[in-house]
Tab-separated table of C-alpha atoms and ligand atoms in Angstrom:
chain	number	residue	atom	x	y	z
A	1	MET	CA	-123.437	106.966	41.026
A	2	LYS	CA	-120.012	105.659	39.988
A	3	LYS	CA	-118.195	103.737	42.698
A	4	ILE	CA	-114.495	104.474	43.113
A	5	LEU	CA	-112.286	102.262	45.250
A	6	VAL	CA	-109.619	104.387	46.910
A	7	THR	CA	-106.927	102.180	48.433
A	8	GLY	CA	-104.974	104.039	51.102
A	9	GLY	CA	-107.919	106.410	51.287
A	10	THR	CA	-107.333	107.481	54.887
A	11	GLY	CA	-103.786	108.603	54.059
A	12	TYR	CA	-102.646	112.134	53.317
A	13	ILE	CA	-103.279	112.308	49.570
A	14	GLY	CA	-105.972	109.607	49.610
A	15	SER	CA	-108.190	111.452	52.085
A	16	HIS	CA	-108.009	114.738	50.173
A	17	THR	CA	-108.839	112.840	46.988
A	18	ALA	CA	-111.797	111.114	48.673
A	19	ILE	CA	-113.191	114.558	49.577
A	20	GLU	CA	-112.832	115.874	46.019
A	21	LEU	CA	-114.353	112.706	44.521
A	22	ILE	CA	-117.409	112.944	46.776
A	23	LYS	CA	-117.768	116.649	45.973
A	24	ASN	CA	-117.805	115.670	42.298
A	25	GLY	CA	-120.618	113.142	42.709
A	26	TYR	CA	-118.692	109.884	43.056
A	27	GLU	CA	-119.298	107.227	45.684
A	28	VAL	CA	-116.061	106.484	47.533
A	29	LEU	CA	-115.087	103.126	49.023
A	30	ILE	CA	-111.894	102.969	51.035
A	31	ILE	CA	-109.613	100.075	51.880
A	32	ASP	CA	-106.815	100.993	54.300
A	33	ASP	CA	-104.862	98.976	56.869
A	34	LEU	CA	-104.422	102.111	59.037
A	35	SER	CA	-100.682	101.413	59.211
A	36	ASN	CA	-99.955	105.088	58.674
A	37	SER	CA	-103.305	106.765	59.336
A	38	THR	CA	-106.125	106.731	61.858
A	39	ILE	CA	-109.807	105.901	61.732
A	40	ASP	CA	-110.877	109.448	62.618
A	41	VAL	CA	-109.836	110.523	59.111
A	42	LEU	CA	-113.217	109.103	58.059
A	43	ASP	CA	-114.951	111.681	60.277
A	44	ARG	CA	-112.929	114.433	58.642
A	45	ILE	CA	-113.787	113.221	55.148
A	46	GLU	CA	-117.461	113.091	56.117
A	47	LYS	CA	-117.395	116.561	57.664
A	48	LEU	CA	-115.611	118.170	54.719
A	49	SER	CA	-117.456	116.365	51.920
A	50	GLY	CA	-120.891	115.699	53.434
A	51	LYS	CA	-120.686	111.935	52.947
A	52	ARG	CA	-119.030	109.072	54.777
A	53	PRO	CA	-117.173	106.626	52.544
A	54	VAL	CA	-117.634	102.883	52.817
A	55	PHE	CA	-114.596	101.650	54.762
A	56	GLU	CA	-112.883	98.312	55.283
A	57	GLN	CA	-109.658	97.789	57.193
A	58	PHE	CA	-107.367	95.090	55.875
A	59	LYS	CA	-104.043	94.536	54.144
A	60	LEU	CA	-104.120	94.382	50.353
A	61	ARG	CA	-101.454	91.685	50.588
A	62	ASP	CA	-104.353	89.418	51.593
A	63	SER	CA	-105.602	88.421	48.153
A	64	ALA	CA	-108.675	86.575	49.476
A	65	LYS	CA	-109.880	89.726	51.218
A	66	VAL	CA	-109.228	91.797	48.105
A	67	ASP	CA	-111.209	89.338	45.968
A	68	ASP	CA	-114.109	89.330	48.444
A	69	PHE	CA	-114.208	93.107	48.447
A	70	PHE	CA	-114.430	93.278	44.658
A	71	GLU	CA	-117.191	90.675	44.686
A	72	ASP	CA	-119.145	92.539	47.350
A	73	TYR	CA	-119.054	95.929	45.635
A	74	ASP	CA	-119.616	96.785	42.025
A	75	ILE	CA	-116.512	98.966	41.539
A	76	ASP	CA	-116.262	101.261	38.501
A	77	ALA	CA	-112.617	102.340	38.879
A	78	VAL	CA	-109.711	102.171	41.309
A	79	ILE	CA	-107.290	104.776	42.614
A	80	HIS	CA	-104.388	102.898	44.156
A	81	PHE	CA	-102.588	104.990	46.770
A	82	ALA	CA	-101.874	102.319	49.367
A	83	ALA	CA	-98.099	102.000	49.773
A	84	TYR	CA	-95.245	102.582	52.166
A	85	LYS	CA	-93.310	105.711	51.294
A	86	ALA	CA	-90.375	106.317	53.639
A	87	VAL	CA	-87.228	106.403	51.523
A	88	GLY	CA	-84.761	105.715	54.389
A	89	GLU	CA	-86.814	102.881	55.856
A	90	SER	CA	-87.005	101.247	52.431
A	91	VAL	CA	-83.200	101.059	52.338
A	92	GLN	CA	-83.196	99.292	55.717
A	93	PHE	CA	-86.139	96.986	55.038
A	94	PRO	CA	-86.391	96.507	51.274
A	95	MET	CA	-88.535	93.348	51.441
A	96	LYS	CA	-91.105	95.169	53.543
A	97	TYR	CA	-91.437	97.606	50.631
A	98	TYR	CA	-91.514	95.006	47.855
A	99	LYS	CA	-94.105	92.909	49.686
A	100	ASN	CA	-96.341	95.759	50.655
A	101	ASN	CA	-96.118	97.946	47.582
A	102	LEU	CA	-95.927	95.330	44.844
A	103	VAL	CA	-97.848	92.292	46.111
A	104	SER	CA	-100.718	94.646	46.940
A	105	LEU	CA	-100.733	96.083	43.446
A	106	ALA	CA	-100.656	92.590	41.930
A	107	ASN	CA	-103.638	91.556	44.055
A	108	VAL	CA	-105.609	94.634	43.046
A	109	LEU	CA	-104.842	94.100	39.334
A	110	ASP	CA	-105.860	90.415	39.569
A	111	ALA	CA	-109.127	91.263	41.305
A	112	MET	CA	-109.844	93.977	38.748
A	113	LYS	CA	-109.411	91.530	35.876
A	114	GLU	CA	-111.523	88.884	37.594
A	115	ASN	CA	-114.341	91.382	38.163
A	116	ASN	CA	-114.116	93.293	34.870
A	117	VAL	CA	-113.019	96.558	36.434
A	118	SER	CA	-111.221	98.372	33.654
A	119	GLY	CA	-109.699	101.570	35.045
A	120	ILE	CA	-106.911	102.241	37.520
A	121	VAL	CA	-105.056	105.384	38.587
A	122	PHE	CA	-101.675	104.681	40.176
A	123	SER	CA	-99.706	106.878	42.608
A	124	SER	CA	-96.263	107.230	41.163
A	125	SER	CA	-93.554	109.734	41.910
A	126	CYS	CA	-91.066	112.063	40.269
A	127	THR	CA	-88.511	109.930	42.081
A	128	VAL	CA	-88.573	107.690	38.962
A	129	TYR	CA	-86.585	110.407	37.118
A	130	GLY	CA	-83.813	110.740	39.744
A	131	GLN	CA	-81.741	113.878	39.071
A	132	PRO	CA	-82.880	114.721	35.548
A	133	ASP	CA	-80.268	115.955	33.066
A	134	VAL	CA	-82.662	118.500	31.569
A	135	LEU	CA	-85.274	120.652	33.317
A	136	PRO	CA	-88.224	120.943	33.367
A	137	VAL	CA	-88.977	117.230	33.523
A	138	THR	CA	-91.336	116.020	30.802
A	139	GLU	CA	-93.019	112.620	30.778
A	140	ASP	CA	-90.458	111.561	28.135
A	141	THR	CA	-87.507	112.285	30.407
A	142	PRO	CA	-85.543	109.038	30.793
A	143	ILE	CA	-86.154	106.960	33.888
A	144	LYS	CA	-82.962	106.660	35.955
A	145	PRO	CA	-81.931	103.722	38.155
A	146	ALA	CA	-83.888	104.103	41.390
A	147	GLU	CA	-82.013	105.519	44.360
A	148	SER	CA	-83.956	103.501	46.925
A	149	PRO	CA	-86.127	100.379	47.118
A	150	TYR	CA	-89.091	102.740	47.621
A	151	GLY	CA	-88.312	104.424	44.303
A	152	ARG	CA	-87.865	101.050	42.677
A	153	THR	CA	-91.339	99.938	43.813
A	154	LYS	CA	-92.769	102.949	41.940
A	155	GLN	CA	-90.818	102.086	38.785
A	156	ILE	CA	-91.800	98.413	38.963
A	157	GLY	CA	-95.405	99.364	39.768
A	158	GLU	CA	-95.563	101.363	36.542
A	159	GLU	CA	-94.115	98.405	34.619
A	160	MET	CA	-96.641	96.029	36.196
A	161	LEU	CA	-99.439	98.276	34.966
A	162	GLN	CA	-97.999	98.360	31.454
A	163	ASP	CA	-97.628	94.580	31.357
A	164	GLN	CA	-101.187	94.129	32.533
A	165	THR	CA	-102.560	96.505	29.872
A	166	VAL	CA	-100.882	94.288	27.260
A	167	ALA	CA	-102.350	91.120	28.753
A	168	ASP	CA	-105.805	92.614	29.341
A	169	THR	CA	-106.972	94.695	26.404
A	170	ASN	CA	-109.885	96.098	28.424
A	171	LEU	CA	-107.636	97.634	31.046
A	172	LYS	CA	-106.782	101.330	31.071
A	173	ALA	CA	-104.199	102.663	33.499
A	174	ILE	CA	-102.991	106.149	34.340
A	175	ALA	CA	-99.794	106.638	36.342
A	176	LEU	CA	-99.558	110.009	38.068
A	177	ARG	CA	-96.036	111.106	38.923
A	178	TYR	CA	-96.315	113.443	41.890
A	179	PHE	CA	-93.692	116.047	42.569
A	180	ASN	CA	-93.673	117.270	46.229
A	181	PRO	CA	-97.196	117.271	47.725
A	182	VAL	CA	-97.611	119.683	50.648
A	183	GLY	CA	-100.274	121.783	52.355
A	184	ALA	CA	-103.677	120.979	53.767
A	185	HIS	CA	-107.408	121.407	53.190
A	186	GLU	CA	-108.422	125.078	53.277
A	187	SER	CA	-110.561	124.432	56.385
A	188	GLY	CA	-107.373	123.436	58.209
A	189	GLU	CA	-109.201	120.270	59.264
A	190	ASN	CA	-107.442	117.694	57.104
A	191	GLY	CA	-103.752	117.345	56.394
A	192	GLU	CA	-100.652	115.257	56.807
A	193	SER	CA	-100.019	113.522	60.149
A	194	PRO	CA	-96.580	111.954	59.987
A	195	THR	CA	-95.773	109.439	62.696
A	196	GLY	CA	-92.540	110.142	64.574
A	197	VAL	CA	-90.002	112.683	63.373
A	198	PRO	CA	-91.001	113.913	59.917
A	199	ASN	CA	-88.603	113.283	57.026
A	200	ASN	CA	-90.238	115.825	54.794
A	201	LEU	CA	-89.701	119.547	54.784
A	202	MET	CA	-93.193	120.971	55.311
A	203	PRO	CA	-94.266	118.952	58.372
A	204	PHE	CA	-90.820	119.595	59.857
A	205	ILE	CA	-91.315	123.338	59.370
A	206	THR	CA	-94.773	123.405	60.974
A	207	GLN	CA	-93.721	121.149	63.869
A	208	THR	CA	-90.715	123.390	64.526
A	209	ALA	CA	-92.864	126.514	64.399
A	210	ILE	CA	-95.311	125.052	66.908
A	211	GLY	CA	-92.491	124.061	69.278
A	212	MET	CA	-92.446	120.285	68.817
A	213	ARG	CA	-88.920	120.459	67.299
A	214	ASP	CA	-86.049	122.722	68.365
A	215	GLU	CA	-84.978	123.790	64.918
A	216	LEU	CA	-85.209	122.976	61.256
A	217	LYS	CA	-81.970	121.941	59.606
A	218	VAL	CA	-81.634	123.132	56.027
A	219	PHE	CA	-79.816	120.292	54.295
A	220	GLY	CA	-77.259	121.665	51.841
A	221	THR	CA	-76.271	125.238	51.073
A	222	ASP	CA	-73.875	124.700	48.188
A	223	TYR	CA	-76.190	123.461	45.466
A	224	ASN	CA	-76.069	125.172	42.107
A	225	THR	CA	-79.420	126.931	42.651
A	226	VAL	CA	-80.772	130.424	43.221
A	227	ASP	CA	-79.585	130.544	46.861
A	228	GLY	CA	-77.604	127.315	47.247
A	229	THR	CA	-80.449	125.306	48.821
A	230	ALA	CA	-82.166	122.440	46.968
A	231	VAL	CA	-85.082	123.100	44.619
A	232	ARG	CA	-88.337	121.127	44.361
A	233	ASP	CA	-91.715	121.506	42.679
A	234	TYR	CA	-94.086	121.742	45.654
A	235	ILE	CA	-97.724	121.096	44.833
A	236	HIS	CA	-100.765	121.762	47.019
A	237	VAL	CA	-102.410	118.488	48.047
A	238	VAL	CA	-105.892	119.755	47.088
A	239	ASP	CA	-104.688	120.568	43.553
A	240	LEU	CA	-103.207	117.074	43.445
A	241	ALA	CA	-106.499	115.561	44.645
A	242	LYS	CA	-108.367	117.372	41.869
A	243	ALA	CA	-106.008	115.853	39.293
A	244	HIS	CA	-107.136	112.406	40.460
A	245	VAL	CA	-110.759	113.337	39.818
A	246	LYS	CA	-109.762	114.347	36.269
A	247	ALA	CA	-107.889	111.067	35.801
A	248	VAL	CA	-110.866	108.994	37.003
A	249	GLU	CA	-113.171	110.961	34.698
A	250	ARG	CA	-110.793	110.247	31.824
A	251	LEU	CA	-110.974	106.514	32.504
A	252	ILE	CA	-114.703	106.277	33.153
A	253	GLU	CA	-115.698	108.449	30.204
A	254	SER	CA	-113.156	106.712	27.925
A	255	LYS	CA	-111.636	110.037	26.929
A	256	SER	CA	-108.464	108.399	25.669
A	257	ASP	CA	-107.783	105.504	23.304
A	258	LYS	CA	-104.487	104.835	25.000
A	259	GLN	CA	-104.374	101.959	27.455
A	260	TYR	CA	-101.496	103.349	29.471
A	261	GLU	CA	-100.765	106.988	30.151
A	262	VAL	CA	-98.410	108.918	32.409
A	263	PHE	CA	-98.777	112.462	33.696
A	264	ASN	CA	-96.486	114.636	35.779
A	265	LEU	CA	-98.293	116.470	38.547
A	266	GLY	CA	-96.536	119.616	39.679
A	267	THR	CA	-96.901	123.359	39.322
A	268	GLY	CA	-93.976	123.750	36.942
A	269	ASN	CA	-92.239	126.086	39.410
A	270	GLY	CA	-89.186	125.149	41.400
A	271	PHE	CA	-88.727	126.669	44.852
A	272	SER	CA	-85.675	126.379	47.082
A	273	VAL	CA	-85.810	125.273	50.721
A	274	LYS	CA	-84.987	128.857	51.693
A	275	GLN	CA	-87.857	130.179	49.563
A	276	VAL	CA	-90.247	127.762	51.269
A	277	ILE	CA	-89.071	129.011	54.682
A	278	ASP	CA	-89.497	132.635	53.567
A	279	SER	CA	-93.010	131.881	52.289
A	280	PHE	CA	-93.900	130.227	55.603
A	281	VAL	CA	-92.700	133.194	57.653
A	282	LYS	CA	-94.371	135.728	55.355
A	283	SER	CA	-97.715	133.957	55.006
A	284	THR	CA	-98.115	133.045	58.687
A	285	GLY	CA	-96.233	135.838	60.472
A	286	VAL	CA	-94.605	133.124	62.608
A	287	GLU	CA	-90.832	133.055	63.127
A	288	LEU	CA	-88.984	129.841	62.353
A	289	ASN	CA	-85.854	128.628	64.076
A	290	TYR	CA	-83.507	127.127	61.491
A	291	SER	CA	-79.838	126.521	60.816
A	292	TYR	CA	-77.754	125.350	57.893
A	293	ALA	CA	-76.457	121.785	57.723
A	294	PRO	CA	-74.593	119.571	55.244
A	295	ARG	CA	-76.391	117.941	52.321
A	296	ARG	CA	-78.664	114.992	53.120
A	297	ASP	CA	-77.574	111.653	51.617
A	298	GLY	CA	-79.412	110.733	48.457
A	299	ASP	CA	-80.886	114.203	47.861
A	300	ILE	CA	-80.917	115.581	44.354
A	301	GLU	CA	-80.079	119.199	43.582
A	302	GLN	CA	-83.201	120.292	41.802
A	303	THR	CA	-86.260	119.103	39.964
A	304	TYR	CA	-89.468	120.603	38.639
A	305	ALA	CA	-92.147	119.418	36.269
A	306	SER	CA	-93.153	120.295	32.797
A	307	THR	CA	-96.912	120.599	33.210
A	308	THR	CA	-97.777	120.853	29.511
A	309	LYS	CA	-99.157	117.324	29.175
A	310	ALA	CA	-101.233	117.481	32.365
A	311	ASN	CA	-102.573	120.912	31.335
A	312	ASP	CA	-103.364	120.094	27.700
A	313	VAL	CA	-104.257	116.406	27.757
A	314	LEU	CA	-105.610	115.798	31.259
A	315	GLY	CA	-107.187	119.264	31.365
A	316	TRP	CA	-105.855	120.034	34.826
A	317	LYS	CA	-103.729	122.849	36.171
A	318	ALA	CA	-102.389	123.474	39.662
A	319	GLU	CA	-103.909	126.691	40.962
A	320	LYS	CA	-102.600	127.248	44.454
A	321	THR	CA	-99.564	129.344	45.334
A	322	LEU	CA	-96.624	128.504	47.571
A	323	ASP	CA	-98.039	130.898	50.209
A	324	GLU	CA	-101.321	128.949	50.169
A	325	MET	CA	-99.350	125.738	50.661
A	326	THR	CA	-97.364	127.023	53.639
A	327	SER	CA	-100.287	128.846	55.281
A	328	SER	CA	-102.684	125.890	54.977
A	329	ALA	CA	-100.036	123.533	56.405
A	330	TRP	CA	-99.738	125.909	59.360
A	331	LYS	CA	-103.511	126.102	59.852
A	332	TRP	CA	-103.611	122.295	59.979
A	333	GLU	CA	-100.731	122.078	62.495
A	334	GLN	CA	-102.592	124.480	64.781
A	335	TYR	CA	-105.782	122.467	64.389
A	336	LEU	CA	-103.884	119.314	65.428
A	337	LEU	CA	-102.636	121.164	68.513
A	338	SER	CA	-106.179	122.240	69.372
A	339	LEU	CA	-107.245	118.577	69.465
A	340	LYS	CA	-104.618	117.651	72.081
B	1	UFG	N1	-85.173	119.279	53.802
B	1	UFG	C1	-84.471	120.033	54.714
B	1	UFG	N2	-84.690	119.808	56.046
B	1	UFG	C2	-85.579	118.859	56.495
B	1	UFG	C3	-86.309	118.107	55.538
B	1	UFG	C4	-86.075	118.345	54.197
B	1	UFG	O1	-83.656	120.890	54.344
B	1	UFG	O2	-85.708	118.699	57.701
B	1	UFG	C5	-84.938	119.525	52.377
B	1	UFG	C6	-84.428	118.276	51.675
B	1	UFG	O3	-83.047	118.120	51.853
B	1	UFG	C7	-84.857	118.568	50.242
B	1	UFG	C8	-86.159	119.378	50.409
B	1	UFG	O4	-86.148	119.857	51.742
B	1	UFG	O5	-83.906	119.367	49.630
B	1	UFG	C9	-87.401	118.531	50.209
B	1	UFG	O6	-87.288	117.376	51.038
B	1	UFG	P1	-88.509	116.387	51.295
B	1	UFG	O7	-88.008	115.291	52.179
B	1	UFG	O8	-89.704	117.131	51.748
B	1	UFG	O9	-88.839	115.847	49.838
B	1	UFG	P2	-87.924	115.022	48.824
B	1	UFG	O10	-87.906	115.824	47.566
B	1	UFG	O11	-86.641	114.624	49.392
B	1	UFG	O12	-88.761	113.683	48.734
B	1	UFG	C10	-90.006	113.630	48.127
B	1	UFG	C11	-90.867	112.537	48.729
B	1	UFG	C12	-90.264	111.208	48.483
B	1	UFG	C13	-89.945	111.035	47.039
B	1	UFG	C14	-89.126	112.183	46.536
B	1	UFG	C15	-88.902	112.143	45.074
B	1	UFG	O13	-90.984	112.721	50.113
B	1	UFG	O14	-91.212	110.237	48.855
B	1	UFG	O15	-89.803	113.407	46.797
B	1	UFG	O16	-90.134	111.899	44.457
B	1	UFG	F1	-89.229	109.899	46.837
């Protein structure tokens, strides 16, 4: 059984990916510092996949611990999720982001080389494109200067991978540029648990609907879009998780000669904030209290992916609808309430 190290494996996308990997016959080993997740995620992964991953809690900034881990386990490939991801916080504390996101990646790449581990999948983001001049966004769309230190860590992370593939001819790396991951496992028993007030749209919607927040503010009504609200390519987290299984397969089965590849992961459809709200209300039958507010600093007007490369080359296609995204997010929010 192939052993896959999933760093950040108790996080939102990491935990869904762990479930899909186990379902596809991989052994999952998780390293997470639990800085933005909790240990009970392991129970959820076990319940939903039938197997409990190996787990160690430490910071990947600790290179000695990373080296020990690689020596202890015979890893076949790595999926590197572990990173901080709050855009606003990264502007306030840039060094926190550079240290955590980039030193960790360097330590993982060093340990991989030392232990002859030759495949890595990296969590990147559509943030590397900024506001693209042409839509949909293909993988050849020019990278724009990052709008936050967080975004810059994703750009630099991709460059670190490329440099390492030049230095180490055995290494193969796949960077996956996520659009806007939302939704939850169909059981409603695994999803996103943001700490504090959520920055992102979907958890803010579900927390408002359940009464934790007074109202959702829709940031910006004068964008040049279908209804004036901003447009994003929302992708169901389980579809996203399945793309990681495809990427790992591609590395392990040497399906590509290329040492470094990039794929956009989205549905190819842009939806406005208003359309997401309408989908939530329609798919759940729950009313949502919202009002219109000025644009949020740093927001782009619209973005959505070209999915041609992911479909044709990676052999993956997002299958779930916007209604499935909003209704599963709601199921998960209710499940969280039932645990209180
Ligand atoms: N929005 C609201 N009200 C809210 C929250 C969000 O109207 O309370 C709007 C935003 O203004 C934006 C849209 O909903 O127009 C989506 O916002 P999110 O914060 O959910 O997502 P972003 O597209 O801003 O950010 C996401 C990731 C970032 C990443 C970025 C680009 O959260 O980590 O995509 O890749 F940097």
